[in-house]
């Protein structure tokens, strides 16, 4: 089941394009890893440029696409290899206030 879920998440995240290249972030290798933990998709993103201005947008779009998959209730995005990775990770994974 989780392998099917992982493939579904990968397919959904493949819809996100690098805005500069117009190519899927999965195809470009920007998505380094996708794992499934229960109903949580964990996605690791590493931009091709450590100063990429679009990585936050790509991370947010990847999270939205992962959350659109049936069976996924949460998505955790980890940006690695970027000058602002810590700030981006905190922003992207912030829990909404109740």
Coordinates of N, CA and C in Angstrom, one line a residue:
X1 N 0.8 -1.2 0.0 CA 0.0 0.0 0.0 C 0.9 1.3 0.0
X2 N 1.9 1.3 0.9 CA 2.7 2.5 1.0 C 3.5 2.8 -0.3
X3 N 3.9 1.7 -1.0 CA 4.6 1.9 -2.3 C 3.7 2.5 -3.3
X4 N 2.4 2.0 -3.4 CA 1.4 2.7 -4.3 C 1.2 4.1 -3.9
X5 N 1.1 4.4 -2.6 CA 0.9 5.7 -2.1 C 2.1 6.6 -2.5
X6 N 3.3 6.1 -2.3 CA 4.5 6.8 -2.7 C 4.5 7.1 -4.2
X7 N 4.2 6.2 -5.0 CA 4.1 6.4 -6.4 C 3.1 7.4 -6.8
X8 N 1.9 7.4 -6.1 CA 0.9 8.4 -6.3 C 1.4 9.8 -6.0
X9 N 2.1 9.9 -4.8 CA 2.7 11.2 -4.4 C 3.7 11.7 -5.4
X10 N 4.6 10.8 -5.9 CA 5.6 11.1 -6.9 C 4.9 11.6 -8.1
X11 N 3.9 11.0 -8.6 CA 3.2 11.4 -9.8 C 2.6 12.8 -9.6
X12 N 2.0 13.0 -8.4 CA 1.4 14.3 -8.1 C 2.4 15.4 -8.1
X13 N 3.5 15.2 -7.4 CA 4.6 16.2 -7.3 C 5.3 16.4 -8.6
X14 N 5.2 15.4 -9.5 CA 5.8 15.6 -10.9 C 5.1 16.7 -11.7
X15 N 3.9 17.1 -11.2 CA 3.2 18.2 -11.9 C 3.8 19.6 -11.6
X16 N 4.6 19.6 -10.6 CA 5.3 20.9 -10.2 C 6.5 21.1 -11.1
X17 N 6.6 22.2 -11.8 CA 7.7 22.5 -12.7 C 8.6 23.6 -12.1
X18 N 9.9 23.4 -12.4 CA 10.8 24.5 -12.1 C 10.4 25.7 -12.9
X19 N 10.1 26.8 -12.3 CA 9.6 27.9 -13.1 C 10.6 28.5 -14.1
X20 N 11.9 28.3 -13.9 CA 12.9 28.8 -14.8 C 13.1 27.9 -16.0
X21 N 13.0 26.5 -15.8 CA 13.2 25.6 -16.8 C 12.0 25.0 -17.5
X22 N 10.8 25.1 -16.8 CA 9.6 24.5 -17.3 C 9.6 23.0 -17.3
X23 N 10.4 22.4 -16.5 CA 10.5 21.0 -16.4 C 10.2 20.5 -15.0
X24 N 9.6 19.3 -14.9 CA 9.2 18.8 -13.6 C 10.3 18.7 -12.6
X25 N 10.0 19.1 -11.4 CA 11.1 19.1 -10.4 C 11.5 17.6 -10.0
X26 N 10.6 16.7 -10.3 CA 11.0 15.3 -10.2 C 12.0 14.9 -11.3
X27 N 11.6 15.2 -12.5 CA 12.5 14.9 -13.7 C 13.8 15.6 -13.6
X28 N 13.9 16.8 -13.0 CA 15.2 17.5 -12.9 C 16.0 17.0 -11.7
X29 N 15.5 16.2 -10.9 CA 16.2 15.6 -9.7 C 16.2 16.6 -8.5
X30 N 15.4 17.6 -8.6 CA 15.3 18.5 -7.4 C 14.6 17.8 -6.3
X31 N 13.7 16.9 -6.6 CA 13.1 16.1 -5.5 C 14.1 14.9 -5.3
X32 N 14.7 15.0 -4.1 CA 15.7 14.0 -3.8 C 15.2 12.7 -3.2
X33 N 14.0 12.8 -2.5 CA 13.5 11.6 -1.8 C 12.0 11.8 -1.5
X34 N 11.3 10.8 -1.6 CA 9.9 10.8 -1.1 C 9.7 9.5 -0.3
X35 N 9.2 9.7 0.9 CA 8.9 8.5 1.8 C 7.5 8.7 2.3
X36 N 6.9 7.6 2.7 CA 5.6 7.7 3.3 C 5.7 7.1 4.7
X37 N 5.1 7.8 5.7 CA 5.1 7.4 7.1 C 3.6 7.5 7.5
X38 N 2.9 6.3 7.4 CA 1.5 6.3 7.7 C 0.7 7.1 6.6
X39 N 0.2 8.3 7.0 CA -0.5 9.1 6.1 C 0.2 10.4 5.8
X40 N 1.5 10.4 6.2 CA 2.4 11.6 6.0 C 3.4 11.3 4.8
X41 N 3.4 12.2 3.9 CA 4.4 12.2 2.8 C 5.6 13.1 3.2
X42 N 6.8 12.5 3.2 CA 8.0 13.3 3.5 C 8.8 13.4 2.2
X43 N 9.0 14.7 1.9 CA 9.6 15.0 0.6 C 10.8 15.9 0.8
X44 N 12.0 15.4 0.2 CA 13.2 16.2 0.3 C 13.5 16.9 -1.0
X45 N 13.7 18.2 -1.0 CA 13.9 19.0 -2.1 C 15.3 19.7 -2.0
X46 N 16.1 19.5 -3.1 CA 17.4 20.2 -3.1 C 17.5 21.0 -4.4
X47 N 17.4 22.3 -4.4 CA 17.5 23.1 -5.6 C 18.8 22.9 -6.3
X48 N 18.8 23.2 -7.6 CA 20.1 23.2 -8.3 C 21.0 24.3 -8.0
X49 N 20.5 25.4 -7.4 CA 21.3 26.6 -7.1 C 21.0 26.9 -5.6
X50 N 22.0 27.0 -4.8 CA 21.8 27.3 -3.3 C 21.2 28.6 -3.0
X51 N 21.0 29.5 -4.0 CA 20.4 30.8 -3.9 C 19.1 30.9 -4.7
X52 N 18.6 29.8 -5.1 CA 17.4 29.8 -6.0 C 16.3 30.5 -5.3
X53 N 15.7 31.5 -6.0 CA 14.7 32.3 -5.5 C 13.3 31.7 -5.6
X54 N 13.2 30.6 -6.3 CA 11.9 29.9 -6.5 C 11.7 28.7 -5.7
X55 N 12.7 28.3 -4.8 CA 12.6 27.1 -4.1 C 11.4 27.1 -3.1
X56 N 11.1 28.2 -2.5 CA 9.9 28.2 -1.6 C 8.6 28.0 -2.3
X57 N 8.5 28.5 -3.5 CA 7.3 28.3 -4.3 C 7.2 26.8 -4.7
X58 N 8.3 26.3 -5.2 CA 8.3 24.9 -5.6 C 8.0 23.9 -4.4
X59 N 8.5 24.3 -3.2 CA 8.3 23.5 -2.0 C 6.8 23.6 -1.6
X60 N 6.2 24.8 -1.7 CA 4.8 25.0 -1.4 C 3.9 24.2 -2.4
X61 N 4.3 24.3 -3.6 CA 3.5 23.6 -4.7 C 3.6 22.1 -4.5
X62 N 4.8 21.6 -4.2 CA 5.0 20.1 -3.9 C 4.2 19.7 -2.8
X63 N 4.1 20.5 -1.7 CA 3.3 20.1 -0.5 C 1.8 20.1 -0.9
X64 N 1.3 21.1 -1.7 CA -0.1 21.1 -2.1 C -0.4 19.9 -3.0
X65 N 0.5 19.5 -3.9 CA 0.3 18.4 -4.7 C 0.2 17.1 -3.9
X66 N 1.2 17.0 -3.0 CA 1.2 15.8 -2.1 C -0.1 15.6 -1.3
X67 N -0.6 16.8 -0.8 CA -1.8 16.7 0.0 C -3.0 16.4 -0.8
X68 N -2.9 16.6 -2.1 CA -4.1 16.3 -3.0 C -4.3 14.8 -3.3
X69 N -3.3 14.0 -2.8 CA -3.3 12.5 -3.0 C -4.2 11.9 -2.0
X70 N -5.2 11.0 -2.4 CA -6.0 10.3 -1.5 C -5.1 9.4 -0.6
X71 N -5.4 9.5 0.7 CA -4.6 8.7 1.7 C -3.5 9.5 2.3
X72 N -3.2 10.7 1.8 CA -2.2 11.6 2.4 C -2.9 12.7 3.2
X73 N -2.6 12.8 4.5 CA -3.2 13.8 5.4 C -2.3 14.9 5.8
X74 N -1.0 14.6 5.6 CA 0.0 15.6 6.0 C 1.2 15.4 5.0
X75 N 1.9 16.6 4.8 CA 3.1 16.5 4.0 C 4.2 17.4 4.7
X76 N 5.3 16.8 4.8 CA 6.5 17.4 5.4 C 7.5 17.6 4.3
X77 N 7.9 18.9 4.1 CA 8.9 19.2 3.1 C 10.1 19.6 3.7
X78 N 11.2 19.0 3.3 CA 12.6 19.4 3.8 C 13.4 19.9 2.6
X79 N 13.7 21.2 2.7 CA 14.6 21.8 1.6 C 16.0 21.7 2.2
X80 N 16.9 21.2 1.3 CA 18.3 21.0 1.7 C 19.2 21.7 0.7
X81 N 20.4 22.2 1.1 CA 21.3 22.7 0.2 C 21.0 24.1 -0.3
X82 N 20.2 24.9 0.4 CA 19.8 26.2 0.1 C 20.2 27.2 1.2
X83 N 20.6 28.3 0.8 CA 21.1 29.3 1.8 C 20.0 29.6 2.9
X84 N 18.8 29.5 2.5 CA 17.7 29.9 3.4 C 16.9 28.6 3.8
X85 N 17.5 27.5 3.7 CA 16.7 26.2 4.0 C 16.0 26.2 5.3
X86 N 16.6 26.6 6.4 CA 16.0 26.5 7.7 C 14.7 27.4 7.7
X87 N 14.8 28.6 7.2 CA 13.7 29.5 7.2 C 12.6 29.0 6.3
X88 N 12.9 28.5 5.1 CA 11.9 27.9 4.2 C 11.2 26.7 4.8
X89 N 12.0 25.8 5.4 CA 11.4 24.6 6.1 C 10.4 25.0 7.1
X90 N 10.8 26.0 7.9 CA 9.9 26.4 9.0 C 8.6 27.0 8.5
X91 N 8.8 27.8 7.4 CA 7.6 28.5 6.8 C 6.7 27.4 6.1
X92 N 7.2 26.5 5.4 CA 6.5 25.6 4.6 C 5.8 24.6 5.5
X93 N 6.4 24.2 6.6 CA 5.8 23.2 7.5 C 5.1 23.7 8.7
X94 N 4.9 25.0 8.7 CA 4.2 25.6 9.9 C 2.8 25.1 10.0
X95 N 2.4 24.7 11.1 CA 1.0 24.3 11.4 C 0.1 25.4 11.4
X96 N -1.1 25.4 10.8 CA -2.0 26.5 10.8 C -2.6 26.7 12.3
X97 N -2.8 27.9 12.6 CA -3.4 28.2 14.0 C -4.8 27.7 14.0
X98 N -5.3 27.2 15.1 CA -6.7 26.7 15.2 C -7.6 27.8 15.7

